[in-house]
Coordinates of C-alpha atoms and ligand atoms in Angstrom, one line a residue:
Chain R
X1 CA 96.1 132.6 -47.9
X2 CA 98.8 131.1 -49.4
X3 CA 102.5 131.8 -48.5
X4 CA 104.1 133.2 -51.6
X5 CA 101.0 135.7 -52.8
X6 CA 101.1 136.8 -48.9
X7 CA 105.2 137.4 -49.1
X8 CA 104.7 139.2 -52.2
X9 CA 102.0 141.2 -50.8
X10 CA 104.3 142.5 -47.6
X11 CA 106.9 143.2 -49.9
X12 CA 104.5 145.7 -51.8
X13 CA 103.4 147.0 -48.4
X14 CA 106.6 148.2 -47.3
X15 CA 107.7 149.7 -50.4
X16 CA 104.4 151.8 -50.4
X17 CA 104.5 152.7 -46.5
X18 CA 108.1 152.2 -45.9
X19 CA 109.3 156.3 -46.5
X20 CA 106.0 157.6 -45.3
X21 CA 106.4 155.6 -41.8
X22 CA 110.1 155.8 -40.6
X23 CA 108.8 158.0 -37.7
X24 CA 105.1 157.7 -36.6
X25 CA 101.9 156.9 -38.6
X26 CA 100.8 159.9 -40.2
X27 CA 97.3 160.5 -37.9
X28 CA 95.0 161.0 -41.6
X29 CA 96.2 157.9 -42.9
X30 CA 95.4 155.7 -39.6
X31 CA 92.2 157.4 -39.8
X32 CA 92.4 156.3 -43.7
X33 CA 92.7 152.5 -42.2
X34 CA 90.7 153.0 -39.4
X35 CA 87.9 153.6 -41.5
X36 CA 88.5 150.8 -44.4
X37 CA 88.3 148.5 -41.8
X38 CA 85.0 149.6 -40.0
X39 CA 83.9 149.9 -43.9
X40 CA 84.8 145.8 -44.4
X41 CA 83.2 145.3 -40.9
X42 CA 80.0 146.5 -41.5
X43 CA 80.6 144.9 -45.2
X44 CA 80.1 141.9 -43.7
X45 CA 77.7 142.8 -41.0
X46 CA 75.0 144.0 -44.1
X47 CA 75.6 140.9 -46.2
X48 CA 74.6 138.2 -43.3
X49 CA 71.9 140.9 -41.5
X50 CA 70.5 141.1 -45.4
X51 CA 70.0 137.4 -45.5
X52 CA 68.4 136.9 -42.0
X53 CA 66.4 139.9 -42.8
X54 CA 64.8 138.8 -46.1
X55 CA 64.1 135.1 -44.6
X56 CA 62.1 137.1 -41.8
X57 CA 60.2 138.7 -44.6
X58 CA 59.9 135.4 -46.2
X59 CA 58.5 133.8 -43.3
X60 CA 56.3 136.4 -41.8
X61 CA 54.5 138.8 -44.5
X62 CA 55.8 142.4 -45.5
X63 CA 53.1 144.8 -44.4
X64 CA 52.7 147.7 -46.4
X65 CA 49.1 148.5 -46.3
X66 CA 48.9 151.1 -43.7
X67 CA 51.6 153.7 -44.8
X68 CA 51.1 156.3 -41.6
X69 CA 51.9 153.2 -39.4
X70 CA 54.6 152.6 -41.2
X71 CA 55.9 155.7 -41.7
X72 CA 55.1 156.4 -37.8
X73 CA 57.5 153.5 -36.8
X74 CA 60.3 154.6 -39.1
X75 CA 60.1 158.4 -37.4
X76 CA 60.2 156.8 -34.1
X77 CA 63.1 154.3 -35.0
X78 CA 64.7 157.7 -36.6
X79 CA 65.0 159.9 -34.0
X80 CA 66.3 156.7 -31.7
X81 CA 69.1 156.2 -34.0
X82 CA 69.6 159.1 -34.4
X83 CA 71.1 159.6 -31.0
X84 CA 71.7 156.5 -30.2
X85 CA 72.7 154.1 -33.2
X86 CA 76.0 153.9 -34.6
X87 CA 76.6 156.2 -37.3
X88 CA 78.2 153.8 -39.2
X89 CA 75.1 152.6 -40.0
X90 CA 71.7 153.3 -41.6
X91 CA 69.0 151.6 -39.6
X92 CA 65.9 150.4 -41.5
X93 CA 62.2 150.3 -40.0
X94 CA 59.6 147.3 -41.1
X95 CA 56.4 146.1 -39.9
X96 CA 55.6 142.5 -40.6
X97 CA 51.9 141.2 -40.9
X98 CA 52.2 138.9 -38.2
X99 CA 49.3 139.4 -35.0
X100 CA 51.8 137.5 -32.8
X101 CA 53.2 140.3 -30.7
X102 CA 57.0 140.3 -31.0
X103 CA 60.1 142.5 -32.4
X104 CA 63.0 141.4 -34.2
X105 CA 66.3 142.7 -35.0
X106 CA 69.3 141.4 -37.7
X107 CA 72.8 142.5 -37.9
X108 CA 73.5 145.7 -39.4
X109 CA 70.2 147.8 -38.4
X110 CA 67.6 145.8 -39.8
X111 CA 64.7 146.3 -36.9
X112 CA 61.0 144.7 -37.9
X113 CA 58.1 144.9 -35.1
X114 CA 54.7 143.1 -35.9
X115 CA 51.4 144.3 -36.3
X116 CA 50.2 142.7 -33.1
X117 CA 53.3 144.4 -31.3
X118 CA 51.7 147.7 -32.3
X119 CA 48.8 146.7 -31.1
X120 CA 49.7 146.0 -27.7
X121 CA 51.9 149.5 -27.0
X122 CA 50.0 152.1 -25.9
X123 CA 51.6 155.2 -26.5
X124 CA 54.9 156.6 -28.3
X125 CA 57.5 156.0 -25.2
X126 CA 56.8 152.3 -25.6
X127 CA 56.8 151.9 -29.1
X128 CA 60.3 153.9 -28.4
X129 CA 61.3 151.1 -25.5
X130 CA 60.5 148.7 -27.7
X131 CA 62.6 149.6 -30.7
X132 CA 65.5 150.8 -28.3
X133 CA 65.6 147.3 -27.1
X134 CA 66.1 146.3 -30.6
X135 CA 69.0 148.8 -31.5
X136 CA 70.3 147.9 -29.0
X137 CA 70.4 143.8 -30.4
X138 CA 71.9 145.6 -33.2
X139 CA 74.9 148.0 -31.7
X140 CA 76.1 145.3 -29.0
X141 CA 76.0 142.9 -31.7
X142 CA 74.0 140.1 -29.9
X143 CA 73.3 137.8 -32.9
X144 CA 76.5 139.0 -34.9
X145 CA 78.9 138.6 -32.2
X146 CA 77.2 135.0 -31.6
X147 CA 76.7 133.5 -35.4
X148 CA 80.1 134.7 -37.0
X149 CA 83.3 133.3 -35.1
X150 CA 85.7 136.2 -34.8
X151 CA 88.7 135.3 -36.1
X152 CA 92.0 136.8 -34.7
X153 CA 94.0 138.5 -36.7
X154 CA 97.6 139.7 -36.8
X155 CA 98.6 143.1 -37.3
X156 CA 100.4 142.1 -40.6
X157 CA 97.6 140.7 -41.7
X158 CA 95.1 142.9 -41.1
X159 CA 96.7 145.1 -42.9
X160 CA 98.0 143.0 -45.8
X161 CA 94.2 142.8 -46.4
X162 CA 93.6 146.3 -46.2
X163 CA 95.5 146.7 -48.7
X164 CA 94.2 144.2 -51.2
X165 CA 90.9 144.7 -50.1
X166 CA 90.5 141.0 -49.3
X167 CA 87.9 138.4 -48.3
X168 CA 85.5 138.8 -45.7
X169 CA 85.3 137.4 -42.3
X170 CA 82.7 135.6 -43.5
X171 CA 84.3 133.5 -46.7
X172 CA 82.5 130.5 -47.4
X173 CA 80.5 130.3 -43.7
X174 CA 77.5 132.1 -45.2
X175 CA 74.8 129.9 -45.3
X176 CA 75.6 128.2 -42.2
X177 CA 75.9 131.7 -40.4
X178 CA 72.4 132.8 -41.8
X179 CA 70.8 129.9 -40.8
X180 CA 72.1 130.1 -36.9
X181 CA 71.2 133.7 -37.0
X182 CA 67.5 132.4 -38.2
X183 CA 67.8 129.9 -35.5
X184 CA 68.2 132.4 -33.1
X185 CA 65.0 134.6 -34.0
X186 CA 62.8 131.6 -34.0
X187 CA 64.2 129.6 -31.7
X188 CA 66.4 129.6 -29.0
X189 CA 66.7 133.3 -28.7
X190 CA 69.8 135.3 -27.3
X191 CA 69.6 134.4 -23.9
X192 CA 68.8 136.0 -20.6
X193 CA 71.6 138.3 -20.1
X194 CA 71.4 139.7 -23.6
X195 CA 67.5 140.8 -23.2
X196 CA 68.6 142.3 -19.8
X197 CA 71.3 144.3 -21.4
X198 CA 68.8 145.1 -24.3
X199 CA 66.5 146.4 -21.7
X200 CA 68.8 148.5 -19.8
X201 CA 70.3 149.9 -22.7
X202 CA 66.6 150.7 -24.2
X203 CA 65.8 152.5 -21.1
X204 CA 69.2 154.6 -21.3
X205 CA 68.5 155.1 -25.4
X206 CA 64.8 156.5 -24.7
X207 CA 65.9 158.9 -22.1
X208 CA 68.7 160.3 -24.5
X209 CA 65.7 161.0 -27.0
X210 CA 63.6 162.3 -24.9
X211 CA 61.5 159.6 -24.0
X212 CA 59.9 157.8 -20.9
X213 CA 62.8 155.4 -20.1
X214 CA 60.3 153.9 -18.0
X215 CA 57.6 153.2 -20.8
X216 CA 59.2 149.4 -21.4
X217 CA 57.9 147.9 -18.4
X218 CA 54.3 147.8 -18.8
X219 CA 55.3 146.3 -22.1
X220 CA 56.9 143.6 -20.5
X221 CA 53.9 143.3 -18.0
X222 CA 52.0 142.8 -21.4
X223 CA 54.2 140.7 -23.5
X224 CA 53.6 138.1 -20.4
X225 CA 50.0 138.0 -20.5
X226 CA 50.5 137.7 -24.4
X227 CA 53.6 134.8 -24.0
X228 CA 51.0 132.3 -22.4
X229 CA 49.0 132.1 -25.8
X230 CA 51.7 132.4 -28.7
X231 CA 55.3 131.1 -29.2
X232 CA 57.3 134.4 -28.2
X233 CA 58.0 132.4 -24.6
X234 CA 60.0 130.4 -26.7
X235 CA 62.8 132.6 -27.5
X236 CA 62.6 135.1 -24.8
X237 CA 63.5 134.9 -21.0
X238 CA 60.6 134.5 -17.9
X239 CA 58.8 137.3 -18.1
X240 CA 59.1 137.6 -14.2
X241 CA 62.7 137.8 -14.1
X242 CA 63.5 140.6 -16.9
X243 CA 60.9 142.7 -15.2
X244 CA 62.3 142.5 -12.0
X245 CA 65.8 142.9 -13.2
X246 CA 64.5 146.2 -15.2
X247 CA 63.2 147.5 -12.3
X248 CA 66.0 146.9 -10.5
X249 CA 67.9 148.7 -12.9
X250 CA 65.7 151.7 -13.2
X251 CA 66.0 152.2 -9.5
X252 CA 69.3 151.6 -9.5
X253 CA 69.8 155.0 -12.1
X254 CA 67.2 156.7 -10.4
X255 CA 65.4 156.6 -13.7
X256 CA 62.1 158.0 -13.9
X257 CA 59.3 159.4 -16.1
X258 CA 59.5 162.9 -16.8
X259 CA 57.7 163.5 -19.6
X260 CA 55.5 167.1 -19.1
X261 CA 52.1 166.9 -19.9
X262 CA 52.5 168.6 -23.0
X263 CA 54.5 166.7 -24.5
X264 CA 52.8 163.4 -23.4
X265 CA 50.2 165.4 -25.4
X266 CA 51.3 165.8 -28.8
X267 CA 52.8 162.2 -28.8
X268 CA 49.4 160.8 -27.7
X269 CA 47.5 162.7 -30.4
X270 CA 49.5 161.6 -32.9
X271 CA 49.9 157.8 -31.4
X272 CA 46.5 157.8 -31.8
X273 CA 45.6 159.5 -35.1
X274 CA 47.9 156.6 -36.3
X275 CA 48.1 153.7 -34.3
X276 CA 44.6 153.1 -33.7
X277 CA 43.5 149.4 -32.9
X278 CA 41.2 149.1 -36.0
X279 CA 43.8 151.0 -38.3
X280 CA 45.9 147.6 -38.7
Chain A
X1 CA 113.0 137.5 -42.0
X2 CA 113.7 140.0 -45.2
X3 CA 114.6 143.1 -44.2
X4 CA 111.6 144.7 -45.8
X5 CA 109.3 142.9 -43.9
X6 CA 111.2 143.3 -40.6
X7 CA 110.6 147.3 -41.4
X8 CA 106.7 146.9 -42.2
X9 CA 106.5 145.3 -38.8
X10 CA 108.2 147.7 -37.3
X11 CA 106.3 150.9 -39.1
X12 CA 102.8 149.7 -38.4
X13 CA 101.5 151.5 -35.2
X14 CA 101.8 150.1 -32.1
X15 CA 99.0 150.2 -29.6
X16 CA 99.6 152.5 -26.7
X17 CA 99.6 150.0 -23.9
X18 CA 100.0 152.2 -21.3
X19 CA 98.0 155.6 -21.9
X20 CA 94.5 155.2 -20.9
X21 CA 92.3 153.8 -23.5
X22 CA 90.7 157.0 -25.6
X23 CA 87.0 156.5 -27.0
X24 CA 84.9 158.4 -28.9
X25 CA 81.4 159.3 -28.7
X26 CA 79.0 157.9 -31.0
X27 CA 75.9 159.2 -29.7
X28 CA 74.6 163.0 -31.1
X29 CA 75.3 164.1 -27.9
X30 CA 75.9 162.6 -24.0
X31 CA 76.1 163.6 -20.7
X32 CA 79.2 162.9 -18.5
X33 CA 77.6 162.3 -14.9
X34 CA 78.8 163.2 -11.6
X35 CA 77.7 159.5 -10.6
X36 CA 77.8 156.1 -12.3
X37 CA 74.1 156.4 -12.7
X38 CA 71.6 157.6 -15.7
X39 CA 69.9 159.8 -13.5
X40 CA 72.7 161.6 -11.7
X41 CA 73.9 165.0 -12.5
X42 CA 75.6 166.2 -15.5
X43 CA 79.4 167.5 -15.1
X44 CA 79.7 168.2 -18.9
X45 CA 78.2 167.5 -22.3
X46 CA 79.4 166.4 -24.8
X47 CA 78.6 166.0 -29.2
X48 CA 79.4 163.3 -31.4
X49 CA 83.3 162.4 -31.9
X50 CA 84.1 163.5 -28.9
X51 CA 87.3 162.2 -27.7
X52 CA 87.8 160.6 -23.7
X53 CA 90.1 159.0 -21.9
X54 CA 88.8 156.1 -20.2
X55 CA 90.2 155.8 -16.5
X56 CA 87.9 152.7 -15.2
X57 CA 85.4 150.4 -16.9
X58 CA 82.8 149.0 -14.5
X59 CA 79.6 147.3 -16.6
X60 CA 77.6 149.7 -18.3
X61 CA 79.3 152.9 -16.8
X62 CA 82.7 154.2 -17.7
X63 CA 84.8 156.7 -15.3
X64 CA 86.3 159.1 -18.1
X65 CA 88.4 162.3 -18.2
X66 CA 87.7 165.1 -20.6
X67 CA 90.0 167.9 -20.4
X68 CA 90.3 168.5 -16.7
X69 CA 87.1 166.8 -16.2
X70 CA 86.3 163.8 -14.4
X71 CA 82.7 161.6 -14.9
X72 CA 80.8 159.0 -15.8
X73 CA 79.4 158.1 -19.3
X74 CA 77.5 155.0 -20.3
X75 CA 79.9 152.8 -22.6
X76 CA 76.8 152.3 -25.0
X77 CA 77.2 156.0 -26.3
X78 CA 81.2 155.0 -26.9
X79 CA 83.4 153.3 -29.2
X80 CA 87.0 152.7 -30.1
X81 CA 86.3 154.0 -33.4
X82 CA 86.3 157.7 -34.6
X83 CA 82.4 157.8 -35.6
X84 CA 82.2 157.8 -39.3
X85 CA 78.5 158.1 -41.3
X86 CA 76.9 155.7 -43.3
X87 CA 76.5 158.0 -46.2
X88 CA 80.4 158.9 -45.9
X89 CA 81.3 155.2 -45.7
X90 CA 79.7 153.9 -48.1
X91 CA 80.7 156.8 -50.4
X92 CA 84.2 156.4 -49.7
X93 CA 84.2 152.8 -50.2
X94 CA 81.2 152.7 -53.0
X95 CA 79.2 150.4 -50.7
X96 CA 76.1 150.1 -52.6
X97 CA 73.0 148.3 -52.9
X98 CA 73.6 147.0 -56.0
X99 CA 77.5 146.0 -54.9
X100 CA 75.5 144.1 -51.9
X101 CA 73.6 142.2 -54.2
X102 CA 76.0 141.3 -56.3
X103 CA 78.4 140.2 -53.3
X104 CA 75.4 138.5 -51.8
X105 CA 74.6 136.5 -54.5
X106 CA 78.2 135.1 -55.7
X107 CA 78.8 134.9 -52.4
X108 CA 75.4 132.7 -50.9
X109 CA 75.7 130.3 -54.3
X110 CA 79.2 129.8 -53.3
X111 CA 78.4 128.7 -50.2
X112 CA 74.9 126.8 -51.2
X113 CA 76.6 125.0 -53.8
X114 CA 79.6 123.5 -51.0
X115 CA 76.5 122.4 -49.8
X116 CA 75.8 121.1 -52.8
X117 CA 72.8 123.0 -53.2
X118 CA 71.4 126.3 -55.0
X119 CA 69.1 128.0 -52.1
X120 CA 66.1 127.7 -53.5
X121 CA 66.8 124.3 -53.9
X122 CA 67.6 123.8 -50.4
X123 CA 64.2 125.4 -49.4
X124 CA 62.1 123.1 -51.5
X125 CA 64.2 119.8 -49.9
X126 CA 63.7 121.3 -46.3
X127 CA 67.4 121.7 -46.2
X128 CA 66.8 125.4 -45.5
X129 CA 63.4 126.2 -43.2
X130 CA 63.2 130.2 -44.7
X131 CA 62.5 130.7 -48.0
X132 CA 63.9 134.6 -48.4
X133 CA 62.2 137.5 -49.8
X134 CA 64.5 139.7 -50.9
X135 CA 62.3 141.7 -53.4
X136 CA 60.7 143.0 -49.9
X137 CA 63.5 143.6 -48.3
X138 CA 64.6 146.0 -51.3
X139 CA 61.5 147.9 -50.2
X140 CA 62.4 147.9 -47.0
X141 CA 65.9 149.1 -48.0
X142 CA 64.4 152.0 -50.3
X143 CA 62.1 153.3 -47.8
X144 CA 63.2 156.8 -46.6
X145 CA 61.6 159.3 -44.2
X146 CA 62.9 162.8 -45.5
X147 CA 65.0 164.4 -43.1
X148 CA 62.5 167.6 -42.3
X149 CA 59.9 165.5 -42.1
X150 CA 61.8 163.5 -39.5
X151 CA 63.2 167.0 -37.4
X152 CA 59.5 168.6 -37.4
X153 CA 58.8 165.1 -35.8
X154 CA 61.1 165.3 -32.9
X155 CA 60.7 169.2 -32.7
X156 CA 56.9 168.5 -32.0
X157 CA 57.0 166.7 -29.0
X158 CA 60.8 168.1 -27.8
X159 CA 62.2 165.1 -28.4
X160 CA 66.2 165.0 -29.0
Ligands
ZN1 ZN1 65.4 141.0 -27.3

């Protein structure tokens, strides 16, 4: 920013807030701020997560043929974010028409899952781990934090650009960013400590919704079979290792499955009814 | 420096350094635990926007105080920020899909074209390895489960 448009700009901040502030903030109008900024923050969160998320449709195929698998996912994803997401934002469900078991998530709540990834879960609680490990990509920021430098700003600043409602964090970085972010999914992958995090966090999100915050493991114990023949080993951590540091961490919380036999029930019947093998 | 700005400076709110650090709860609703551990007991419950003050940050688990209580509460169901909906945010600050579009395209030519390239064009010249769909992702986008569809689905199997 240049000096004199910046000057000029402070100069109209204190004459607008100058008699409103001569003791403390008023609370509604920090709350007034508070909330333009998250606004501008996930602003720029949608406009990279939008671009890695339509290069993963690009690249893998948008499935839309079966619509109760589709809409299944989606309720599942729902009621996760539901309790668990931020609020701040909406999350979105896909399926992509991939057979290569894997899950991917982009910043601002875009979560896809392949058709061979629902066809390797065996009931509702995984399909639940599963997608709780991705939300969880999405609320600790793993790919956003990672692809878009934060830049620090002053207090001055920030709120000379409140106020003019000015450029993004993102400015003229955008294709560079999108491509690291893409880089990420299909390549190099977020790194050991992130997927741990992902899983722990998926095991607390499940058991806040009511599901088996256990149900991720045999996942895991499948994904490794499935790593050996496809290219997921690639971007994600030794199978071995994130098992055994999930376990850890369930013992650790004393987390267990709990799920009564009538509930197990109902979400089998309809896992099934929807999820079937041949159904995809 | 101009008197003006010397009283802007001085009017913008200062962070309270030395109160504890108050969070708010993002998830629907959390349990604060008698232990720093998912499966330990819970001292209190508490619903969305939820205020705390946070007394000790240790990895995943937080030591909080709520009222005259004392507990811990996983730091993934808390943030700085007072929760605020999508649908309220984007209506207060007319985020919409269209606006997005817009943003994104001025915004990805802009970028392309320091490049010295459209993004298409950068595709076809192996410049960029994704060619994006974003007629797809618009579906993706418009998709919506209705919202009693969605509660009879979690009310069948007790979920929360
Ligand atoms: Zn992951």
């Amino acid at each position: 920013m240049n000096t004199l448009p910046r000057f000029f700009a402070l100069l109209l901040a204190a004459a607008l807030i100058g008699p409103a502030c001569s003791t403390t903030p008023d609370p509604a109008e920090k709350d007034a701020m508070e909330r333009e900024r998250l606004a501008r923050e996930v602003d720029d969160e949608l406009l990279v997560g939008r671009e890695i998320a339509s290069r993963l449709l690009g690249r893998f195929q948008h499935y839309e043929k079966n619509r109760a698998a589709i809409e299944y996912v989606n309720l599942v994803g729902a009621t996760l974010a539901a309790q668990n997401g931020r609020p701040e934002l909406r999350y979105r469900f896909a399926i992509l028409d991939s057979d290569d078991p894997n899950a991917f998530a982009c910043p601002g709540g875009f979560i896809f899952v392949t058709k061979g990834l629902l066809k390797l879960v065996k009931n509702e609680s995984e399909l639940a781990g599963v997608l709780g490990h991705e939300i969880a990509h999405v609320n600790e920021k793993h790919m956003y934090s990672t692809i878009v430098p934060k830049r620090e700003v002053s207090t001055s600043e920030t709120f000379v650009r409140l106020l003019s409602r000015g450029k993004s964090e993102i400015g003229s970085n955008l294709a560079q960013i999108v491509d690291n972010g893409m880089k990420m999914l299909m390549e190099s992958g977020y790194g050991k400590e992130k997927e741990h995090a992902s899983d722990q966090a998926a095991a607390l999100y499940t058991k806040s919704s009511g599901y088996d915050p256990m149900a991720l493991l045999p996942v895991l114990e499948r994904l490794k079979e499935a790593s050996k023949s496809s290219k997921l080993s690639k971007t994600h951590p030794p199978f071995d290792e994130r098992t055994a540091s999930f376990q850890a961490f369930l013992k650790e919380n004393d987390l267990k499955s709990t799920l009564s036999a009538s509930r197990q029930q109902v979400m089998e019947a309809r896992f099934l009814a929807v999820l079937k093998k041949e159904a995809l | 420096m101009k008197p003006a700005i010397l009283m802007l400076l001085l009017c913008l709110p200062v962070p309270n350094g030395v109160a504890a650090e108050t969070m708010y709860v993002q998830a629907q609703k959390a349990g604060v635990l008698a232990e720093a551990k998912s499966g330990a007991a819970a001292v209190t419950e508490l619903a969305r926007g939820a205020s705390v003050s946070v007394l000790e940050k240790n990895g995943l688990w937080y030591k909080v105080q709520v009222e005259n209580k004392q507990g811990f509460i996983s730091r993934l169901f808390l943030s700085p920020n007072k929760p605020v909906g999508a649908a309220e945010l984007a209506k207060a600050n007319d985020v919409s899909l269209e606006k997005a579009n817009r943003r994104r395209s001025s915004s990805f030519a802009a970028t392309a074209s320091t490049r010295g390239l459209q993004a298409d064009e950068r595709v076809r010249q192996g410049r960029e390895m994704y060619q994006a769909d974003f007629r797809a992702l618009q579906k993706v986008e418009k998709y919506e489960i209705p919202a009693d569809r969605l509660q009879l689905f979690r009310k069948q199997a007790g979920l929360e």
